[in-house]
Short mmCIF file of C-alpha atoms and ligand atoms in Angstrom, two decimals:
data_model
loop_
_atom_site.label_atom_id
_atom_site.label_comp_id
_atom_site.label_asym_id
_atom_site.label_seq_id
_atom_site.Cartn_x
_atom_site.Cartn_y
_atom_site.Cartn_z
CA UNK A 53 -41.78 -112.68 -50.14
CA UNK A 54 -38.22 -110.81 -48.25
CA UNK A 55 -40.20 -108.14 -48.81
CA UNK A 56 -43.17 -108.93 -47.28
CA UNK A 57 -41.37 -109.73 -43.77
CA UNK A 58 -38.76 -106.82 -44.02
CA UNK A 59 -41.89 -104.75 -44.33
CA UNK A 60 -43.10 -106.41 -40.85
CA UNK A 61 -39.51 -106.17 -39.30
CA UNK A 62 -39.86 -102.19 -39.62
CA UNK A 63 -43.31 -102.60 -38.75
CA UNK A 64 -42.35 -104.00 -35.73
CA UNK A 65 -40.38 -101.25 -34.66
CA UNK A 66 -43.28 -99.13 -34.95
CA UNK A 67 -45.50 -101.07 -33.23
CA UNK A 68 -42.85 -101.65 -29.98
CA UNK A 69 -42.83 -97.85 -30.20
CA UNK A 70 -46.79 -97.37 -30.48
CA UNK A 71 -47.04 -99.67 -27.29
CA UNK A 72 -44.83 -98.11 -25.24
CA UNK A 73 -46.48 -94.70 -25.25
CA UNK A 74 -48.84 -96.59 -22.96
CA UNK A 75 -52.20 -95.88 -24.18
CA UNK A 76 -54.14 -99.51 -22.64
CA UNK A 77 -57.76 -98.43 -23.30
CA UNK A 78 -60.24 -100.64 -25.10
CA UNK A 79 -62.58 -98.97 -27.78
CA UNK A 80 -66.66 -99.61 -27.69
CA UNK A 81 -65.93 -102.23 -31.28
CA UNK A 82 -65.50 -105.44 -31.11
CA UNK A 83 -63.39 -107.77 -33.92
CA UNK A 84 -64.72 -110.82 -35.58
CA UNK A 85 -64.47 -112.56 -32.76
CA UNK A 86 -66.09 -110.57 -30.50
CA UNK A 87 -62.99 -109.70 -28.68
CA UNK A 88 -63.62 -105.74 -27.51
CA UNK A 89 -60.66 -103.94 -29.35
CA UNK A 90 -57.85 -102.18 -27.92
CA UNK A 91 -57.49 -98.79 -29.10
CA UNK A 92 -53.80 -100.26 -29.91
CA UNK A 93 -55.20 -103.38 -31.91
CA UNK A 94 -57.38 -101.31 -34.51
CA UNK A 95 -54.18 -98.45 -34.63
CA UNK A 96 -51.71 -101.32 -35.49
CA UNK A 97 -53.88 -103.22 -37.39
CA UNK A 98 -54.44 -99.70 -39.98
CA UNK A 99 -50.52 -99.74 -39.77
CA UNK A 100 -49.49 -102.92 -40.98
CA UNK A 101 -52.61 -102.70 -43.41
CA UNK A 102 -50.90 -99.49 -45.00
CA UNK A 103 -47.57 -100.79 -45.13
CA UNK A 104 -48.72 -104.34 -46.91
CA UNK A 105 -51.27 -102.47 -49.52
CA UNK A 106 -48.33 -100.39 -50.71
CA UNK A 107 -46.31 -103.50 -51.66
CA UNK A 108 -46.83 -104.83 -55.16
CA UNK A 109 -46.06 -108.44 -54.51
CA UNK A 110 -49.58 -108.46 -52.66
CA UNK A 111 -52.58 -109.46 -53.72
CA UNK A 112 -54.33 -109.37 -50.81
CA UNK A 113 -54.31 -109.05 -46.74
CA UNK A 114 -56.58 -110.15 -43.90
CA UNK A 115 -56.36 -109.35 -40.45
CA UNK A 116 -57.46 -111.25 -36.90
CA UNK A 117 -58.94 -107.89 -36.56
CA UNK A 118 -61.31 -107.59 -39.87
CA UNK A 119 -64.12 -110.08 -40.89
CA UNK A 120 -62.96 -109.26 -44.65
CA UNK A 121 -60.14 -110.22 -47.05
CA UNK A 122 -58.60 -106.75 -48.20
CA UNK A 123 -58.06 -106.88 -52.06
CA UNK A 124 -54.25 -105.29 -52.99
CA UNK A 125 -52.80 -105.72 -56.53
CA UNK A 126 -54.52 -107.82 -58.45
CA UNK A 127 -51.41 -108.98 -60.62
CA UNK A 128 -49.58 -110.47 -57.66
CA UNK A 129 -49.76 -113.73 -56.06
CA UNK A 130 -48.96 -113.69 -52.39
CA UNK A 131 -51.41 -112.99 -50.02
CA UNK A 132 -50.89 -112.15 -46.10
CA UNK A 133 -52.58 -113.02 -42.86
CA UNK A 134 -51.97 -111.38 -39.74
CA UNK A 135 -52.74 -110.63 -36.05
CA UNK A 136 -51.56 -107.31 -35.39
CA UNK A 137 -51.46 -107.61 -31.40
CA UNK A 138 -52.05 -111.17 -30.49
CA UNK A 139 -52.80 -111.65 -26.63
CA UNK A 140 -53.70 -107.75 -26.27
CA UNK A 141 -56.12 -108.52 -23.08
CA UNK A 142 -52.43 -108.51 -21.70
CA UNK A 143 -51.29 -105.03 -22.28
CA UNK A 144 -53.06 -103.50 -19.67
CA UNK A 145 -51.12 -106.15 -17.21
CA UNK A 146 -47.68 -104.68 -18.45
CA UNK A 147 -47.31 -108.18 -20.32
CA UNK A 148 -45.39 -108.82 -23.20
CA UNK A 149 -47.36 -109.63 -26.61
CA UNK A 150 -46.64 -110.20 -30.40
CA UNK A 151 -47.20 -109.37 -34.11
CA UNK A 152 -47.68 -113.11 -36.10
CA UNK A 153 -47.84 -113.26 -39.83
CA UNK A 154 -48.12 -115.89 -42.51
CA UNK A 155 -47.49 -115.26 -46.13
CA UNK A 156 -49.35 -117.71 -48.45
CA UNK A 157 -49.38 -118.35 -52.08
CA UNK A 158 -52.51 -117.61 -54.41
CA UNK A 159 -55.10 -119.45 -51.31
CA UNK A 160 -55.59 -118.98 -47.75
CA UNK A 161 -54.57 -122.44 -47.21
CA UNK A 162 -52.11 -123.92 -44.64
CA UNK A 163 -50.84 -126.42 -47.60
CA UNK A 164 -49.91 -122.63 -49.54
CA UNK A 165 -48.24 -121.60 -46.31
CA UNK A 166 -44.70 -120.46 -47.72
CA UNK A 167 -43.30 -118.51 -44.82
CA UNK A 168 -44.19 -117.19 -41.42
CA UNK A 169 -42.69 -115.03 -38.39
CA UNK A 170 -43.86 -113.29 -35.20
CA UNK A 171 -42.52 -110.33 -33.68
CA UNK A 172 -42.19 -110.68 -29.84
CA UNK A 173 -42.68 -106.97 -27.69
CA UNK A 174 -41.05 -108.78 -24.51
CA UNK A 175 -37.82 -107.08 -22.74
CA UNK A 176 -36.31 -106.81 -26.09
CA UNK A 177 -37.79 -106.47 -29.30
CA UNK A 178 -37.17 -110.23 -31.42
CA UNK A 179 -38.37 -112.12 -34.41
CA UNK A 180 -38.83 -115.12 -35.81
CA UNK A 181 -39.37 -116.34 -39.21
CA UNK A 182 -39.32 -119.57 -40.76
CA UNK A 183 -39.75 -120.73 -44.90
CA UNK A 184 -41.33 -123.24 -46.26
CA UNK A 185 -38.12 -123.97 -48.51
CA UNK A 186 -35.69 -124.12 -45.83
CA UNK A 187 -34.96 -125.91 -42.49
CA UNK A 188 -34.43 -124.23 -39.14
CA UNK A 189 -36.74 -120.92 -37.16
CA UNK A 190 -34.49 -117.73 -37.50
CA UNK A 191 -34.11 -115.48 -34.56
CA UNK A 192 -33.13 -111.81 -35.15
CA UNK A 193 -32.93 -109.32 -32.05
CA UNK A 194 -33.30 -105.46 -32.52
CA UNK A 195 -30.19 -103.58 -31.40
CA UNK A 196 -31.42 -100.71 -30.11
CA UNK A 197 -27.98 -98.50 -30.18
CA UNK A 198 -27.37 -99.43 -33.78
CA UNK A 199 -31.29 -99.28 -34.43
CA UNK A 200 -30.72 -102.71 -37.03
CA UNK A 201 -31.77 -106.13 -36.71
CA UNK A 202 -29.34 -108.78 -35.83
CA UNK A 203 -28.45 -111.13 -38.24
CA UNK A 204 -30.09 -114.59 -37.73
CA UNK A 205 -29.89 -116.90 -35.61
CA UNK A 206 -30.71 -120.77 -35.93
CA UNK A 207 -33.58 -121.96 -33.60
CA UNK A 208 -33.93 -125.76 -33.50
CA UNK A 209 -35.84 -128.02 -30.61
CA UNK A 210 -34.48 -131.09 -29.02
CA UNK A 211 -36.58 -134.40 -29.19
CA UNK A 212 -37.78 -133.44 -25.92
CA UNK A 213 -38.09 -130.41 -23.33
CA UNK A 214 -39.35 -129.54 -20.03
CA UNK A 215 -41.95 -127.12 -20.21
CA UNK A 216 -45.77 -127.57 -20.28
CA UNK A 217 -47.90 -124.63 -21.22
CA UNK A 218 -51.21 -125.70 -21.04
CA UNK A 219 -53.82 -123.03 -22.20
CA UNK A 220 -57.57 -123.54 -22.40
CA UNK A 221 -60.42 -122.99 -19.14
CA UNK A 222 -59.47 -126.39 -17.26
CA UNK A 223 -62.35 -126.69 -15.99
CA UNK A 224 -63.70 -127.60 -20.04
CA UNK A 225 -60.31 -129.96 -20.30
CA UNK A 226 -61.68 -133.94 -21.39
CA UNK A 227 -60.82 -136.01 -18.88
CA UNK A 228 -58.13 -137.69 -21.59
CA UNK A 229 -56.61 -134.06 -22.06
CA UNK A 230 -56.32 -133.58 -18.25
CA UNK A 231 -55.02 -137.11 -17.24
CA UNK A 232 -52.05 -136.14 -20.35
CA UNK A 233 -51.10 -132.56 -18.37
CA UNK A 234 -50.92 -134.22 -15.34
CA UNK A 235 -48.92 -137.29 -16.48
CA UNK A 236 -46.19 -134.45 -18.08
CA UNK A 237 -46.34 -132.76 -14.67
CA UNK A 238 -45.93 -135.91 -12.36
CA UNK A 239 -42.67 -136.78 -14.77
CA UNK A 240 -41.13 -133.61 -14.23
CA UNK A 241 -42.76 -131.14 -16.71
CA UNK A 242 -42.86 -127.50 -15.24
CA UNK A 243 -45.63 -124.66 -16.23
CA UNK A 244 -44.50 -121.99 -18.05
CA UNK A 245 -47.64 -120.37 -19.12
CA UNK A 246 -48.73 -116.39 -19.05
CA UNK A 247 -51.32 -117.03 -21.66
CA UNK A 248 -49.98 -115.04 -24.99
CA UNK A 249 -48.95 -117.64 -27.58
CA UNK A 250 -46.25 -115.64 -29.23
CA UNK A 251 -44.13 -115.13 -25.76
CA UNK A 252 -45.54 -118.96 -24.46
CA UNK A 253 -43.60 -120.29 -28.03
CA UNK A 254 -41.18 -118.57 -27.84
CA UNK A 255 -39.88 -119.71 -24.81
CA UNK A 256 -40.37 -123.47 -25.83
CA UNK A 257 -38.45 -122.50 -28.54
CA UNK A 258 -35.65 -120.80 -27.31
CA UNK A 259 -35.55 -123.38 -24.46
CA UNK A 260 -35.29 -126.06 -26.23
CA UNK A 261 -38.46 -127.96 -26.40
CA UNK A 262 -41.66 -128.59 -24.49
CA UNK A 263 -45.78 -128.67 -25.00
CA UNK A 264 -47.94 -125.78 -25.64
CA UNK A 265 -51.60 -126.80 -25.49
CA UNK A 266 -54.86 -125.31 -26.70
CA UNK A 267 -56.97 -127.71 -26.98
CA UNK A 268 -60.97 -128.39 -27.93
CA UNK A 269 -63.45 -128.79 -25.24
CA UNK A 270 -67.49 -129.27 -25.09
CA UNK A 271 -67.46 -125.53 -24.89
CA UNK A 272 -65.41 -124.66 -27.70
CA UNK A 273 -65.57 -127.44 -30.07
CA UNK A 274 -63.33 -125.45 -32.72
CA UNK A 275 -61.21 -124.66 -30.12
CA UNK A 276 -59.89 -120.95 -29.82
CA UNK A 277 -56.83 -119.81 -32.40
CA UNK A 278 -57.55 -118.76 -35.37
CA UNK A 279 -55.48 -120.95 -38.29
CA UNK A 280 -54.67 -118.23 -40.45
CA UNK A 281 -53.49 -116.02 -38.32
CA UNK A 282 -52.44 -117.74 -35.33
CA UNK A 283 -51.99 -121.60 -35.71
CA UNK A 284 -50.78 -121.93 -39.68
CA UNK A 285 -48.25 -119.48 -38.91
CA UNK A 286 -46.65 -121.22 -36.13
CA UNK A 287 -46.58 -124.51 -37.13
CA UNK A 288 -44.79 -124.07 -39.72
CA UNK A 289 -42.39 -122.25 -37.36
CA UNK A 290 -42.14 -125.75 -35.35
CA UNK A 291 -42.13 -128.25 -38.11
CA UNK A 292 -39.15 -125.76 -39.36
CA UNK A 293 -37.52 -126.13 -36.07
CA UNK A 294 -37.57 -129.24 -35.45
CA UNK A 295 -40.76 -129.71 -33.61
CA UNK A 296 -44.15 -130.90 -34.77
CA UNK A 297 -47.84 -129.61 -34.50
CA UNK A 298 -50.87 -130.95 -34.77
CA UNK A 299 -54.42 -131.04 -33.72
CA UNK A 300 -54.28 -134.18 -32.16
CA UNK A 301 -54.99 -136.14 -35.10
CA UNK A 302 -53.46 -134.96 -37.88
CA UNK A 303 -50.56 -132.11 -38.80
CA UNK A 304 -51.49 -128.73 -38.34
CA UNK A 305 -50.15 -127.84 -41.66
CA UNK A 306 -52.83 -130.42 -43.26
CA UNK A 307 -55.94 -128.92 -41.84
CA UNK A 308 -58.45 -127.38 -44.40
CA UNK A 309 -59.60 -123.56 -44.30
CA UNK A 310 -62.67 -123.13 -45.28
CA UNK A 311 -63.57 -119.25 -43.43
CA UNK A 312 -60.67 -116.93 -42.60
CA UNK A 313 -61.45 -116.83 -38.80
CA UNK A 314 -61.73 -120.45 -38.42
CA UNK A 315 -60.25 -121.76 -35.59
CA UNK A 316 -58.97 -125.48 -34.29
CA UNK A 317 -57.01 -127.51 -30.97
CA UNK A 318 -53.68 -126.56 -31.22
CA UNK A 319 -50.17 -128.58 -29.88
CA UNK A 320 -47.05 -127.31 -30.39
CA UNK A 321 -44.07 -129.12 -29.27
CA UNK A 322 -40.89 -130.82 -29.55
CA UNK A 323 -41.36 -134.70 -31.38
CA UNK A 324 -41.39 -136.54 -28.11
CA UNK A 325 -44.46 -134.90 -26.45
CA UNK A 326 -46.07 -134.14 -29.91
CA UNK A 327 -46.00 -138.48 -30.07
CA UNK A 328 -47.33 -138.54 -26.88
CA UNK A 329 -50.83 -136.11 -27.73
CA UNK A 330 -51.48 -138.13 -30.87
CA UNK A 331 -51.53 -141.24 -28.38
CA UNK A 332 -53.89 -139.83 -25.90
CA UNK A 333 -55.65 -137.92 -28.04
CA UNK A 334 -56.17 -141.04 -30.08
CA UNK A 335 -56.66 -143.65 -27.08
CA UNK A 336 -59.02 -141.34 -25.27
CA UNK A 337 -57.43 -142.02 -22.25
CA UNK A 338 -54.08 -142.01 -19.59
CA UNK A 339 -51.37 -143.63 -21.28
CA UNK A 340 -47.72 -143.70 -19.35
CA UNK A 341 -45.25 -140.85 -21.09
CA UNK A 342 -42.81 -142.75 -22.00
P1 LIG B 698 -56.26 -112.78 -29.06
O1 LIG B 698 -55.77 -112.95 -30.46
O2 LIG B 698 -57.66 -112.33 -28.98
O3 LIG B 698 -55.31 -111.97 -28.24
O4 LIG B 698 -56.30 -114.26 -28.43
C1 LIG B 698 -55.21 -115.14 -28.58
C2 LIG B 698 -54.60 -115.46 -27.26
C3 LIG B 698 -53.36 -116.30 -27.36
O5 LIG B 698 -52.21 -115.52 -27.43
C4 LIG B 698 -53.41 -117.12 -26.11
O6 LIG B 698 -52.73 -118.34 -26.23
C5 LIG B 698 -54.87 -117.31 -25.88
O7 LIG B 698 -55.53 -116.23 -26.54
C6 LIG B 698 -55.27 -117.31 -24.45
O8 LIG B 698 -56.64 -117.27 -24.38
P2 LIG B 698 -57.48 -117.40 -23.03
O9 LIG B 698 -56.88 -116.45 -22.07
O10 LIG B 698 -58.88 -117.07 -23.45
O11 LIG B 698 -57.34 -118.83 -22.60
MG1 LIG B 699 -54.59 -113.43 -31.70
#
């Protein structure tokens, strides 16, 4: 499993490298989801590809990027899941972006989740990883004069923060989902939100605590992130940190998987606020945050 994320961590350099030469076009293909490409998704996408299919503990890969599970060695048991460049609509805006991964064991399946990280291209190049095994997120920073990784740093949420990133087209939002925004903003809540998941998190994380929202609506009844390659990965991040996630019934982490692109609503959060979604979200209506 080290193996599998010190792969991505020199991966990562690459890819900060490969985005900074500045190339923002988009290609005529379109991924899985019908997102038109990047010519820097597909490139980073073949790159991390390379790198995993080389390493024997894999068995096999699948990417946000590919409608296919890749097969690797046969003999192994861990298999990976990644976005290569999640929130790439916001290169061309000079925005930063981020690399997620989750390493499972034998299935696809949030319940075989063993360990997860993202790699944030922001200001600095960071990353985060979190085990299954063992409590707390883990920060590292790239030191660009000594070209290393720092060592790690403990990330771990309060009970309760101060930020509300609320994703999703607002005019979809239930009436229940709005009337919960609102109620965080009328008790002091703030928007942070640029609308990339790995640097929204990440601040919530590094600031202690907060809401990040992506919820269902008549429009998008799955709702939009992916679980393998998006959601799974980042709850387990949360839970590790001190923070919960669910879909506003039930823990992320619990949710089935029964296609690789399958999506779902998605809260991240610190406990408080987490409480409060599985309230509304099971009243159907404005409760008081309490
Ligand atoms: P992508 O993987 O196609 O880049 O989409 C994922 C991104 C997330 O980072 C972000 O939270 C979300 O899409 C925002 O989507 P939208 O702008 O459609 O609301
Ligand atoms: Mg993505």
């Amino acid at each position: 499993m080290q193996t599998i994320i010190d792969c991505f961590s020199a991966l990562g350099v690459q890819i900060r490298d490969l985005i900074a030469q500045g190339d923002t076009h988009y290609t005529q293909t379109q991924n899985t989801s019908g997102d038109i490409q990047l010519a820097l998704d597909i490139q980073s996408d073949q790159l991390i590809a390379e790198a995993l299919l080389k390493l024997p503990s894999v068995k096999a890969i699948c990417s946000e990027e590919n409608g296919e599970i890749t097969p690797a060695n046969p003999q192994a048991n861990l298999l990976v899941a990644y976005d290569p460049i999640d929130g790439s609509s916001l290169l061309p805006g000079n925005l930063s972006v981020g690399t997620i991964f989750g390493i499972y064991q034998d299935a696809f399946e949030a319940q075989n989740l063993i360990a997860s990280g993202y790699i944030l291209y922001g200001l600095r190049l960071e990353m985060v990883t979190a085990y299954r095994h063992l409590e707390g997120a883990f920060l590292q920073r790239y030191d660009l004069q000594k070209q290393a990784w720092s060592d790690k740093e403990t990330l771990k949420l309060q009970t309760q923060g101060i930020i509300n990133a609320s994703g999703g087209t607002q005019k979809e939002w239930t009436d229940y989902h709005k009337a919960m925004i609102d109620e965080l903003f009328n008790c002091g809540y703030r928007l942070r939100y640029c609308g990339g998941m790995v640097p929204d998190l990440h601040q919530i994380l590094l600031k202690g605590g907060g809401l990040f929202s992506y919820p269902t609506t008549a429009q998008q009844p799955q709702g939009k992130l992916r679980k393998l390659f998006e959601v799974f990965p980042f709850a387990l991040i949360f839970q590790q940190a001190g923070g919960m996630a669910t879909d506003g019934s039930q823990e992320l982490l619990s949710l089935p998987t029964r296609h690789i692109h399958d999506t779902c609503g998605c809260f991240f959060g610190s406990q408080k606020e987490i409480q409060y979604v599985y309230q509304i979200y099971k009243e159907r209506q404005w409760l008081p945050f309490q």
